[in-house]
Amino acid sequence: MSVVTKVFVVLLTVFSIAFSVMTISFVARMENWKKVAYEWRATGVSAAADAKIVKAQMKLTHEQDLARINQLSAEVAELMNQLGDAKASIDQLTNQGALLQNQLTSLAGTLKGVEHTLAITQSQLVREQDFARQLTKRNNELERRNIDLNDRTKELTVSLAMAHQQNKAYLEQLTSLEQRLEQMSRGPAIQVPDAAATVQAGVPSAIPVGVPAISPIRGAITDVQGNLAEISVGAADGVTRGMTFMVFRPIEGGEPRYVATLEINKVETNRSAGIIVRTNDQERIRVGDPVRDDASMGNKG
């Protein structure tokens, strides 16, 4: 075999090996591409299905979002309306607040005026109260003096009544003496009784002139039993055993009337009792009749 043939055979063998390798590589490569293509196809189909699902979901979501947007838009519109109403209410309340502030300012001024007037009124009230207390004190003093004056008037009236009774008794005594004197001038001497014995029974004797002033003891009859009587004054008022009290009765529109004379024989702190020693036949002692001690009947104070 020649060299060329050998070379040709070698080259042919090399080319055969190379071609075989290339063929095997091409076939292998073609198989890989099919597999890849199938895989891509499967992936595409799956992606298309997923895309449809996603599209459907996105459509549903979009519709839901649109509904939500419409709902939110309606809510926003309602809130805007409410905001407008709130702004109107705020403006109205602001105006009312300003009006109330003006009224409050006016009322504050009025209150200051009222407080000033009240302060003046309170000051006047204090002065009036002081004046009222002074008037009350003066009135009490006048009432006390009036009571004393009434008591003194009653005492003087009683003294005057007693003086009238004594004068009447003296006139009767004088008339009796004149008659006796006339009889004596006409006939034999007749014993003339003592003048003091002819004084009307039951009338207290006259108060001697020049008797010193004595503080009167005044009271009232609190109980009467037979010829015993109890009066409302006692040792605390200066009453002692043996004192005599004149009992009289005020007569409305007239002079007090002599009722009786009481001689004290029992004395306690705030009351005393005694025996009725002289009485006016026309009157009887009653509870409440005023009494006064005989010793002070001549007191002009």
PDB file of C-alpha atoms in Angstrom:
ATOM      1  CA  MET A   1       0.000   0.000   0.000  1.00  0.00           C
ATOM      2  CA  SER A   2       1.308   3.266  -0.936  1.00  0.00           C
ATOM      3  CA  VAL A   3       1.888   6.150   1.364  1.00  0.00           C
ATOM      4  CA  VAL A   4      -0.829   8.182  -0.226  1.00  0.00           C
ATOM      5  CA  THR A   5      -3.254   5.418   0.255  1.00  0.00           C
ATOM      6  CA  LYS A   6      -2.174   5.067   3.816  1.00  0.00           C
ATOM      7  CA  VAL A   7      -2.518   8.755   4.327  1.00  0.00           C
ATOM      8  CA  PHE A   8      -5.890   8.708   2.612  1.00  0.00           C
ATOM      9  CA  VAL A   9      -6.967   5.784   4.741  1.00  0.00           C
ATOM     10  CA  VAL A  10      -5.736   7.560   7.850  1.00  0.00           C
ATOM     11  CA  LEU A  11      -7.458  10.748   6.845  1.00  0.00           C
ATOM     12  CA  LEU A  12     -10.593   8.869   5.975  1.00  0.00           C
ATOM     13  CA  THR A  13     -10.490   7.166   9.311  1.00  0.00           C
ATOM     14  CA  VAL A  14      -9.929  10.464  11.073  1.00  0.00           C
ATOM     15  CA  PHE A  15     -12.740  12.082   9.115  1.00  0.00           C
ATOM     16  CA  SER A  16     -14.974   9.127   9.838  1.00  0.00           C
ATOM     17  CA  ILE A  17     -14.259   9.422  13.519  1.00  0.00           C
ATOM     18  CA  ALA A  18     -14.792  13.165  13.438  1.00  0.00           C
ATOM     19  CA  PHE A  19     -18.006  12.784  11.470  1.00  0.00           C
ATOM     20  CA  SER A  20     -19.215  10.133  13.854  1.00  0.00           C
ATOM     21  CA  VAL A  21     -18.437  12.389  16.762  1.00  0.00           C
ATOM     22  CA  MET A  22     -20.168  15.312  15.087  1.00  0.00           C
ATOM     23  CA  THR A  23     -23.141  13.154  14.185  1.00  0.00           C
ATOM     24  CA  ILE A  24     -23.414  11.846  17.687  1.00  0.00           C
ATOM     25  CA  SER A  25     -23.038  15.371  19.037  1.00  0.00           C
ATOM     26  CA  PHE A  26     -25.657  16.724  16.642  1.00  0.00           C
ATOM     27  CA  VAL A  27     -28.103  13.986  17.464  1.00  0.00           C
ATOM     28  CA  ALA A  28     -27.502  14.468  21.133  1.00  0.00           C
ATOM     29  CA  ARG A  29     -27.926  18.182  20.755  1.00  0.00           C
ATOM     30  CA  MET A  30     -31.163  17.721  18.834  1.00  0.00           C
ATOM     31  CA  GLU A  31     -32.577  15.483  21.536  1.00  0.00           C
ATOM     32  CA  ASN A  32     -31.710  18.081  24.179  1.00  0.00           C
ATOM     33  CA  TRP A  33     -33.451  20.832  22.235  1.00  0.00           C
ATOM     34  CA  LYS A  34     -36.607  18.809  21.945  1.00  0.00           C
ATOM     35  CA  LYS A  35     -36.585  18.157  25.588  1.00  0.00           C
ATOM     36  CA  VAL A  36     -36.003  21.800  26.277  1.00  0.00           C
ATOM     37  CA  ALA A  37     -38.711  22.706  23.793  1.00  0.00           C
ATOM     38  CA  TYR A  38     -41.178  20.346  25.428  1.00  0.00           C
ATOM     39  CA  GLU A  39     -40.252  21.718  28.781  1.00  0.00           C
ATOM     40  CA  TRP A  40     -40.712  25.264  27.500  1.00  0.00           C
ATOM     41  CA  ARG A  41     -43.998  24.262  25.949  1.00  0.00           C
ATOM     42  CA  ALA A  42     -45.201  22.729  29.193  1.00  0.00           C
ATOM     43  CA  THR A  43     -43.957  25.771  31.032  1.00  0.00           C
ATOM     44  CA  GLY A  44     -45.731  28.060  28.576  1.00  0.00           C
ATOM     45  CA  VAL A  45     -48.987  26.151  28.867  1.00  0.00           C
ATOM     46  CA  SER A  46     -48.731  26.257  32.654  1.00  0.00           C
ATOM     47  CA  ALA A  47     -47.847  29.931  32.537  1.00  0.00           C
ATOM     48  CA  ALA A  48     -50.786  30.600  30.219  1.00  0.00           C
ATOM     49  CA  ALA A  49     -53.119  28.785  32.595  1.00  0.00           C
ATOM     50  CA  ASP A  50     -51.630  30.660  35.504  1.00  0.00           C
ATOM     51  CA  ALA A  51     -51.937  33.875  33.555  1.00  0.00           C
ATOM     52  CA  LYS A  52     -55.619  33.174  32.896  1.00  0.00           C
ATOM     53  CA  ILE A  53     -56.142  32.460  36.567  1.00  0.00           C
ATOM     54  CA  VAL A  54     -54.195  35.568  37.538  1.00  0.00           C
ATOM     55  CA  LYS A  55     -56.111  37.588  34.966  1.00  0.00           C
ATOM     56  CA  ALA A  56     -59.413  36.314  36.307  1.00  0.00           C
ATOM     57  CA  GLN A  57     -58.281  37.038  39.828  1.00  0.00           C
ATOM     58  CA  MET A  58     -57.010  40.454  38.806  1.00  0.00           C
ATOM     59  CA  LYS A  59     -60.307  41.158  37.063  1.00  0.00           C
ATOM     60  CA  LEU A  60     -62.226  40.117  40.154  1.00  0.00           C
ATOM     61  CA  THR A  61     -59.878  42.113  42.337  1.00  0.00           C
ATOM     62  CA  HIS A  62     -60.218  45.066  39.975  1.00  0.00           C
ATOM     63  CA  GLU A  63     -63.988  44.865  40.157  1.00  0.00           C
ATOM     64  CA  GLN A  64     -63.805  44.606  43.934  1.00  0.00           C
ATOM     65  CA  ASP A  65     -61.390  47.516  44.015  1.00  0.00           C
ATOM     66  CA  LEU A  66     -63.721  49.525  41.790  1.00  0.00           C
ATOM     67  CA  ALA A  67     -66.648  48.713  44.107  1.00  0.00           C
ATOM     68  CA  ARG A  68     -64.523  49.616  47.107  1.00  0.00           C
ATOM     69  CA  ILE A  69     -63.400  52.810  45.373  1.00  0.00           C
ATOM     70  CA  ASN A  70     -67.030  53.686  44.631  1.00  0.00           C
ATOM     71  CA  GLN A  71     -67.986  52.926  48.237  1.00  0.00           C
ATOM     72  CA  LEU A  72     -65.074  54.962  49.563  1.00  0.00           C
ATOM     73  CA  SER A  73     -65.960  57.764  47.156  1.00  0.00           C
ATOM     74  CA  ALA A  74     -69.517  57.739  48.494  1.00  0.00           C
ATOM     75  CA  GLU A  75     -68.206  57.721  52.049  1.00  0.00           C
ATOM     76  CA  VAL A  76     -65.807  60.547  51.208  1.00  0.00           C
ATOM     77  CA  ALA A  77     -68.692  62.501  49.681  1.00  0.00           C
ATOM     78  CA  GLU A  78     -70.799  61.854  52.787  1.00  0.00           C
ATOM     79  CA  LEU A  79     -67.895  62.841  55.015  1.00  0.00           C
ATOM     80  CA  MET A  80     -67.405  65.977  52.954  1.00  0.00           C
ATOM     81  CA  ASN A  81     -71.084  66.774  53.435  1.00  0.00           C
ATOM     82  CA  GLN A  82     -70.740  66.085  57.141  1.00  0.00           C
ATOM     83  CA  LEU A  83     -67.617  68.241  57.180  1.00  0.00           C
ATOM     84  CA  GLY A  84     -69.570  71.022  55.533  1.00  0.00           C
ATOM     85  CA  ASP A  85     -72.354  70.614  58.087  1.00  0.00           C
ATOM     86  CA  ALA A  86     -69.756  70.528  60.862  1.00  0.00           C
ATOM     87  CA  LYS A  87     -68.164  73.702  59.522  1.00  0.00           C
ATOM     88  CA  ALA A  88     -71.595  75.333  59.412  1.00  0.00           C
ATOM     89  CA  SER A  89     -72.282  74.149  62.961  1.00  0.00           C
ATOM     90  CA  ILE A  90     -68.861  75.415  64.040  1.00  0.00           C
ATOM     91  CA  ASP A  91     -69.595  78.788  62.458  1.00  0.00           C
ATOM     92  CA  GLN A  92     -72.992  78.868  64.151  1.00  0.00           C
ATOM     93  CA  LEU A  93     -71.505  77.842  67.492  1.00  0.00           C
ATOM     94  CA  THR A  94     -68.764  80.420  67.038  1.00  0.00           C
ATOM     95  CA  ASN A  95     -71.398  83.095  66.473  1.00  0.00           C
ATOM     96  CA  GLN A  96     -73.367  81.847  69.460  1.00  0.00           C
ATOM     97  CA  GLY A  97     -70.166  81.798  71.520  1.00  0.00           C
ATOM     98  CA  ALA A  98     -69.452  85.389  70.544  1.00  0.00           C
ATOM     99  CA  LEU A  99     -73.036  86.329  71.405  1.00  0.00           C
ATOM    100  CA  LEU A 100     -72.800  84.497  74.735  1.00  0.00           C
ATOM    101  CA  GLN A 101     -69.469  86.178  75.415  1.00  0.00           C
ATOM    102  CA  ASN A 102     -71.102  89.549  74.823  1.00  0.00           C
ATOM    103  CA  GLN A 103     -73.968  88.554  77.098  1.00  0.00           C
ATOM    104  CA  LEU A 104     -71.477  87.323  79.687  1.00  0.00           C
ATOM    105  CA  THR A 105     -69.630  90.617  79.530  1.00  0.00           C
ATOM    106  CA  SER A 106     -72.923  92.466  79.914  1.00  0.00           C
ATOM    107  CA  LEU A 107     -73.950  90.214  82.805  1.00  0.00           C
ATOM    108  CA  ALA A 108     -70.554  90.721  84.433  1.00  0.00           C
ATOM    109  CA  GLY A 109     -71.111  94.469  84.283  1.00  0.00           C
ATOM    110  CA  THR A 110     -74.620  94.030  85.649  1.00  0.00           C
ATOM    111  CA  LEU A 111     -73.263  91.760  88.392  1.00  0.00           C
ATOM    112  CA  LYS A 112     -70.740  94.393  89.395  1.00  0.00           C
ATOM    113  CA  GLY A 113     -73.555  96.910  89.569  1.00  0.00           C
ATOM    114  CA  VAL A 114     -75.662  94.517  91.633  1.00  0.00           C
ATOM    115  CA  GLU A 115     -72.706  93.805  93.936  1.00  0.00           C
ATOM    116  CA  HIS A 116     -72.171  97.523  94.388  1.00  0.00           C
ATOM    117  CA  THR A 117     -75.875  98.011  95.072  1.00  0.00           C
ATOM    118  CA  LEU A 118     -75.817  95.025  97.446  1.00  0.00           C
ATOM    119  CA  ALA A 119     -72.838  96.477  99.300  1.00  0.00           C
ATOM    120  CA  ILE A 120     -74.699  99.779  99.661  1.00  0.00           C
ATOM    121  CA  THR A 121     -77.845  97.910 100.725  1.00  0.00           C
ATOM    122  CA  GLN A 122     -75.897  95.856 103.266  1.00  0.00           C
ATOM    123  CA  SER A 123     -74.342  99.021 104.644  1.00  0.00           C
ATOM    124  CA  GLN A 124     -77.793 100.571 104.886  1.00  0.00           C
ATOM    125  CA  LEU A 125     -79.076  97.352 106.456  1.00  0.00           C
ATOM    126  CA  VAL A 126     -76.339  97.478 109.090  1.00  0.00           C
ATOM    127  CA  ARG A 127     -77.252 101.085 109.846  1.00  0.00           C
ATOM    128  CA  GLU A 128     -80.939 100.197 109.934  1.00  0.00           C
ATOM    129  CA  GLN A 129     -80.215  97.243 112.228  1.00  0.00           C
ATOM    130  CA  ASP A 130     -78.212  99.481 114.541  1.00  0.00           C
ATOM    131  CA  PHE A 131     -81.030 102.008 114.456  1.00  0.00           C
ATOM    132  CA  ALA A 132     -83.565  99.207 115.046  1.00  0.00           C
ATOM    133  CA  ARG A 133     -81.546  97.984 118.037  1.00  0.00           C
ATOM    134  CA  GLN A 134     -81.442 101.516 119.377  1.00  0.00           C
ATOM    135  CA  LEU A 135     -85.183 101.851 118.790  1.00  0.00           C
ATOM    136  CA  THR A 136     -85.788  98.482 120.448  1.00  0.00           C
ATOM    137  CA  LYS A 137     -83.670  99.499 123.409  1.00  0.00           C
ATOM    138  CA  ARG A 138     -85.464 102.838 123.567  1.00  0.00           C
ATOM    139  CA  ASN A 139     -88.819 101.108 123.163  1.00  0.00           C
ATOM    140  CA  ASN A 140     -87.994  98.655 125.953  1.00  0.00           C
ATOM    141  CA  GLU A 141     -86.953 101.549 128.139  1.00  0.00           C
ATOM    142  CA  LEU A 142     -90.166 103.400 127.297  1.00  0.00           C
ATOM    143  CA  GLU A 143     -92.208 100.253 127.935  1.00  0.00           C
ATOM    144  CA  ARG A 144     -90.495  99.811 131.282  1.00  0.00           C
ATOM    145  CA  ARG A 145     -91.162 103.434 132.127  1.00  0.00           C
ATOM    146  CA  ASN A 146     -94.719 103.053 130.888  1.00  0.00           C
ATOM    147  CA  ILE A 147     -95.200 100.012 133.114  1.00  0.00           C
ATOM    148  CA  ASP A 148     -93.742 101.929 136.048  1.00  0.00           C
ATOM    149  CA  LEU A 149     -95.949 104.880 135.150  1.00  0.00           C
ATOM    150  CA  ASN A 150     -99.006 102.642 134.910  1.00  0.00           C
ATOM    151  CA  ASP A 151     -98.139 101.071 138.247  1.00  0.00           C
ATOM    152  CA  ARG A 152     -97.636 104.492 139.745  1.00  0.00           C
ATOM    153  CA  THR A 153    -100.896 105.659 138.178  1.00  0.00           C
ATOM    154  CA  LYS A 154    -102.684 102.666 139.645  1.00  0.00           C
ATOM    155  CA  GLU A 155    -101.096 103.339 143.021  1.00  0.00           C
ATOM    156  CA  LEU A 156    -102.057 106.990 142.895  1.00  0.00           C
ATOM    157  CA  THR A 157    -105.533 106.027 141.719  1.00  0.00           C
ATOM    158  CA  VAL A 158    -105.850 103.601 144.616  1.00  0.00           C
ATOM    159  CA  SER A 159    -104.517 106.243 146.992  1.00  0.00           C
ATOM    160  CA  LEU A 160    -107.018 108.700 145.536  1.00  0.00           C
ATOM    161  CA  ALA A 161    -109.829 106.188 145.957  1.00  0.00           C
ATOM    162  CA  MET A 162    -108.746 105.587 149.520  1.00  0.00           C
ATOM    163  CA  ALA A 163    -108.577 109.333 150.085  1.00  0.00           C
ATOM    164  CA  HIS A 164    -112.111 109.668 148.713  1.00  0.00           C
ATOM    165  CA  GLN A 165    -113.275 106.882 151.013  1.00  0.00           C
ATOM    166  CA  GLN A 166    -111.452 108.462 153.941  1.00  0.00           C
ATOM    167  CA  ASN A 167    -112.900 111.859 153.031  1.00  0.00           C
ATOM    168  CA  LYS A 168    -116.343 110.297 152.853  1.00  0.00           C
ATOM    169  CA  ALA A 169    -115.777 108.693 156.244  1.00  0.00           C
ATOM    170  CA  TYR A 170    -114.552 111.990 157.681  1.00  0.00           C
ATOM    171  CA  LEU A 171    -117.578 113.786 156.223  1.00  0.00           C
ATOM    172  CA  GLU A 172    -119.860 111.196 157.769  1.00  0.00           C
ATOM    173  CA  GLN A 173    -117.949 111.573 161.030  1.00  0.00           C
ATOM    174  CA  LEU A 174    -118.217 115.357 160.795  1.00  0.00           C
ATOM    175  CA  THR A 175    -121.930 115.146 160.102  1.00  0.00           C
ATOM    176  CA  SER A 176    -122.346 112.811 163.063  1.00  0.00           C
ATOM    177  CA  LEU A 177    -120.361 115.169 165.284  1.00  0.00           C
ATOM    178  CA  GLU A 178    -122.383 118.146 164.101  1.00  0.00           C
ATOM    179  CA  GLN A 179    -125.593 116.288 164.894  1.00  0.00           C
ATOM    180  CA  ARG A 180    -124.283 115.351 168.325  1.00  0.00           C
ATOM    181  CA  LEU A 181    -123.159 118.934 168.956  1.00  0.00           C
ATOM    182  CA  GLU A 182    -126.592 120.149 167.932  1.00  0.00           C
ATOM    183  CA  GLN A 183    -128.169 117.640 170.301  1.00  0.00           C
ATOM    184  CA  MET A 184    -125.766 118.736 173.046  1.00  0.00           C
ATOM    185  CA  SER A 185    -126.710 122.354 172.498  1.00  0.00           C
ATOM    186  CA  ARG A 186    -130.362 121.433 172.890  1.00  0.00           C
ATOM    187  CA  GLY A 187    -130.198 118.991 175.748  1.00  0.00           C
ATOM    188  CA  PRO A 188    -127.998 117.487 178.470  1.00  0.00           C
ATOM    189  CA  ALA A 189    -124.348 116.674 177.704  1.00  0.00           C
ATOM    190  CA  ILE A 190    -123.826 113.530 175.725  1.00  0.00           C
ATOM    191  CA  GLN A 191    -120.584 111.587 175.731  1.00  0.00           C
ATOM    192  CA  VAL A 192    -118.833 112.219 172.370  1.00  0.00           C
ATOM    193  CA  PRO A 193    -117.052 109.110 171.131  1.00  0.00           C
ATOM    194  CA  ASP A 194    -113.448 109.188 169.994  1.00  0.00           C
ATOM    195  CA  ALA A 195    -113.216 110.449 166.417  1.00  0.00           C
ATOM    196  CA  ALA A 196    -110.938 107.618 165.416  1.00  0.00           C
ATOM    197  CA  ALA A 197    -113.581 105.099 166.502  1.00  0.00           C
ATOM    198  CA  THR A 198    -116.126 106.523 164.051  1.00  0.00           C
ATOM    199  CA  VAL A 199    -114.020 105.950 160.939  1.00  0.00           C
ATOM    200  CA  GLN A 200    -115.770 103.574 158.537  1.00  0.00           C
ATOM    201  CA  ALA A 201    -114.815  99.975 159.215  1.00  0.00           C
ATOM    202  CA  GLY A 202    -112.804  98.289 156.514  1.00  0.00           C
ATOM    203  CA  VAL A 203    -111.113 101.524 155.271  1.00  0.00           C
ATOM    204  CA  PRO A 204    -107.364 101.757 155.985  1.00  0.00           C
ATOM    205  CA  SER A 205    -106.226 104.661 158.108  1.00  0.00           C
ATOM    206  CA  ALA A 206    -104.678 107.719 156.492  1.00  0.00           C
ATOM    207  CA  ILE A 207    -100.932 107.777 155.900  1.00  0.00           C
ATOM    208  CA  PRO A 208     -99.230 110.213 158.279  1.00  0.00           C
ATOM    209  CA  VAL A 209     -97.654 113.253 156.681  1.00  0.00           C
ATOM    210  CA  GLY A 210     -93.861 113.214 156.579  1.00  0.00           C
ATOM    211  CA  VAL A 211     -93.466 109.420 156.373  1.00  0.00           C
ATOM    212  CA  PRO A 212     -90.187 108.724 154.534  1.00  0.00           C
ATOM    213  CA  ALA A 213     -90.385 107.247 151.030  1.00  0.00           C
ATOM    214  CA  ILE A 214     -90.362 103.453 151.029  1.00  0.00           C
ATOM    215  CA  SER A 215     -89.782 101.260 147.982  1.00  0.00           C
ATOM    216  CA  PRO A 216     -93.161  99.642 147.283  1.00  0.00           C
ATOM    217  CA  ILE A 217     -93.570  95.887 147.250  1.00  0.00           C
ATOM    218  CA  ARG A 218     -96.046  94.864 144.578  1.00  0.00           C
ATOM    219  CA  GLY A 219     -97.499  91.468 143.845  1.00  0.00           C
ATOM    220  CA  ALA A 220    -100.725  89.621 143.178  1.00  0.00           C
ATOM    221  CA  ILE A 221    -103.051  87.149 144.863  1.00  0.00           C
ATOM    222  CA  THR A 222    -102.141  83.587 143.803  1.00  0.00           C
ATOM    223  CA  ASP A 223    -104.498  81.574 146.023  1.00  0.00           C
ATOM    224  CA  VAL A 224    -107.448  82.162 148.363  1.00  0.00           C
ATOM    225  CA  GLN A 225    -108.789  79.663 150.914  1.00  0.00           C
ATOM    226  CA  GLY A 226    -111.358  80.986 153.363  1.00  0.00           C
ATOM    227  CA  ASN A 227    -109.786  83.879 155.280  1.00  0.00           C
ATOM    228  CA  LEU A 228    -106.271  82.905 154.136  1.00  0.00           C
ATOM    229  CA  ALA A 229    -104.614  84.240 151.006  1.00  0.00           C
ATOM    230  CA  GLU A 230    -101.270  83.726 149.269  1.00  0.00           C
ATOM    231  CA  ILE A 231     -99.372  86.410 147.324  1.00  0.00           C
ATOM    232  CA  SER A 232     -96.628  86.213 144.682  1.00  0.00           C
ATOM    233  CA  VAL A 233     -93.893  88.046 146.629  1.00  0.00           C
ATOM    234  CA  GLY A 234     -91.742  86.768 149.463  1.00  0.00           C
ATOM    235  CA  ALA A 235     -88.544  87.246 151.428  1.00  0.00           C
ATOM    236  CA  ALA A 236     -86.561  87.878 148.235  1.00  0.00           C
ATOM    237  CA  ASP A 237     -88.766  90.918 147.636  1.00  0.00           C
ATOM    238  CA  GLY A 238     -88.448  92.254 151.182  1.00  0.00           C
ATOM    239  CA  VAL A 239     -91.587  90.735 152.715  1.00  0.00           C
ATOM    240  CA  THR A 240     -91.442  90.006 156.465  1.00  0.00           C
ATOM    241  CA  ARG A 241     -93.863  88.557 158.981  1.00  0.00           C
ATOM    242  CA  GLY A 242     -96.324  91.061 160.385  1.00  0.00           C
ATOM    243  CA  MET A 243     -96.399  93.226 157.240  1.00  0.00           C
ATOM    244  CA  THR A 244     -99.796  94.230 155.901  1.00  0.00           C
ATOM    245  CA  PHE A 245    -100.734  94.393 152.234  1.00  0.00           C
ATOM    246  CA  MET A 246    -103.631  96.237 150.689  1.00  0.00           C
ATOM    247  CA  VAL A 247    -105.600  94.272 148.088  1.00  0.00           C
ATOM    248  CA  PHE A 248    -107.341  96.294 145.385  1.00  0.00           C
ATOM    249  CA  ARG A 249    -109.015  95.647 142.052  1.00  0.00           C
ATOM    250  CA  PRO A 250    -108.576  97.854 138.985  1.00  0.00           C
ATOM    251  CA  ILE A 251    -111.864  98.960 137.434  1.00  0.00           C
ATOM    252  CA  GLU A 252    -111.859  99.587 133.686  1.00  0.00           C
ATOM    253  CA  GLY A 253    -112.719 103.194 133.046  1.00  0.00           C
ATOM    254  CA  GLY A 254    -112.830 103.969 136.766  1.00  0.00           C
ATOM    255  CA  GLU A 255    -110.813 104.167 139.957  1.00  0.00           C
ATOM    256  CA  PRO A 256    -109.316 101.006 141.529  1.00  0.00           C
ATOM    257  CA  ARG A 257    -111.464  99.633 144.302  1.00  0.00           C
ATOM    258  CA  TYR A 258    -110.232  98.654 147.755  1.00  0.00           C
ATOM    259  CA  VAL A 259    -110.927  94.964 148.446  1.00  0.00           C
ATOM    260  CA  ALA A 260    -109.187  93.881 151.649  1.00  0.00           C
ATOM    261  CA  THR A 261    -106.143  94.074 153.900  1.00  0.00           C
ATOM    262  CA  LEU A 262    -103.870  91.046 154.331  1.00  0.00           C
ATOM    263  CA  GLU A 263    -101.603  90.496 157.357  1.00  0.00           C
ATOM    264  CA  ILE A 264     -98.596  88.279 156.572  1.00  0.00           C
ATOM    265  CA  ASN A 265     -97.777  85.446 159.006  1.00  0.00           C
ATOM    266  CA  LYS A 266     -95.829  83.044 156.736  1.00  0.00           C
ATOM    267  CA  VAL A 267     -92.954  84.053 154.464  1.00  0.00           C
ATOM    268  CA  GLU A 268     -91.014  81.997 151.927  1.00  0.00           C
ATOM    269  CA  THR A 269     -88.418  83.034 149.355  1.00  0.00           C
ATOM    270  CA  ASN A 270     -90.757  83.900 146.482  1.00  0.00           C
ATOM    271  CA  ARG A 271     -94.181  83.785 148.105  1.00  0.00           C
ATOM    272  CA  SER A 272     -95.926  84.507 151.365  1.00  0.00           C
ATOM    273  CA  ALA A 273     -99.320  84.022 152.972  1.00  0.00           C
ATOM    274  CA  GLY A 274    -101.427  85.666 155.616  1.00  0.00           C
ATOM    275  CA  ILE A 275    -104.811  86.291 157.183  1.00  0.00           C
ATOM    276  CA  ILE A 276    -107.430  88.590 155.700  1.00  0.00           C
ATOM    277  CA  VAL A 277    -107.940  91.063 158.538  1.00  0.00           C
ATOM    278  CA  ARG A 278    -110.185  93.649 156.852  1.00  0.00           C
ATOM    279  CA  THR A 279    -112.460  93.389 153.840  1.00  0.00           C
ATOM    280  CA  ASN A 280    -114.779  95.484 151.756  1.00  0.00           C
ATOM    281  CA  ASP A 281    -118.219  93.996 152.271  1.00  0.00           C
ATOM    282  CA  GLN A 282    -119.047  94.620 148.604  1.00  0.00           C
ATOM    283  CA  GLU A 283    -116.013  92.766 147.197  1.00  0.00           C
ATOM    284  CA  ARG A 284    -114.379  89.370 147.644  1.00  0.00           C
ATOM    285  CA  ILE A 285    -110.699  88.619 147.087  1.00  0.00           C
ATOM    286  CA  ARG A 286    -109.987  86.862 143.803  1.00  0.00           C
ATOM    287  CA  VAL A 287    -106.851  85.260 142.360  1.00  0.00           C
ATOM    288  CA  GLY A 288    -104.991  87.855 140.308  1.00  0.00           C
ATOM    289  CA  ASP A 289    -105.998  90.884 142.394  1.00  0.00           C
ATOM    290  CA  PRO A 290    -102.996  93.266 142.748  1.00  0.00           C
ATOM    291  CA  VAL A 291    -101.478  93.834 146.205  1.00  0.00           C
ATOM    292  CA  ARG A 292     -99.132  96.436 147.658  1.00  0.00           C
ATOM    293  CA  ASP A 293     -97.618  96.850 151.091  1.00  0.00           C
ATOM    294  CA  ASP A 294     -99.374  99.394 153.283  1.00  0.00           C
ATOM    295  CA  ALA A 295     -96.082 100.928 154.448  1.00  0.00           C
ATOM    296  CA  SER A 296     -95.334 102.329 150.988  1.00  0.00           C
ATOM    297  CA  MET A 297     -98.761 103.714 150.235  1.00  0.00           C
ATOM    298  CA  GLY A 298     -97.531 107.176 151.196  1.00  0.00           C
ATOM    299  CA  ASN A 299     -94.503 106.905 148.822  1.00  0.00           C
ATOM    300  CA  LYS A 300     -94.757 109.483 146.066  1.00  0.00           C
ATOM    301  CA  GLY A 301     -91.682 108.264 144.163  1.00  0.00           C
TER     302      GLY A 301
END
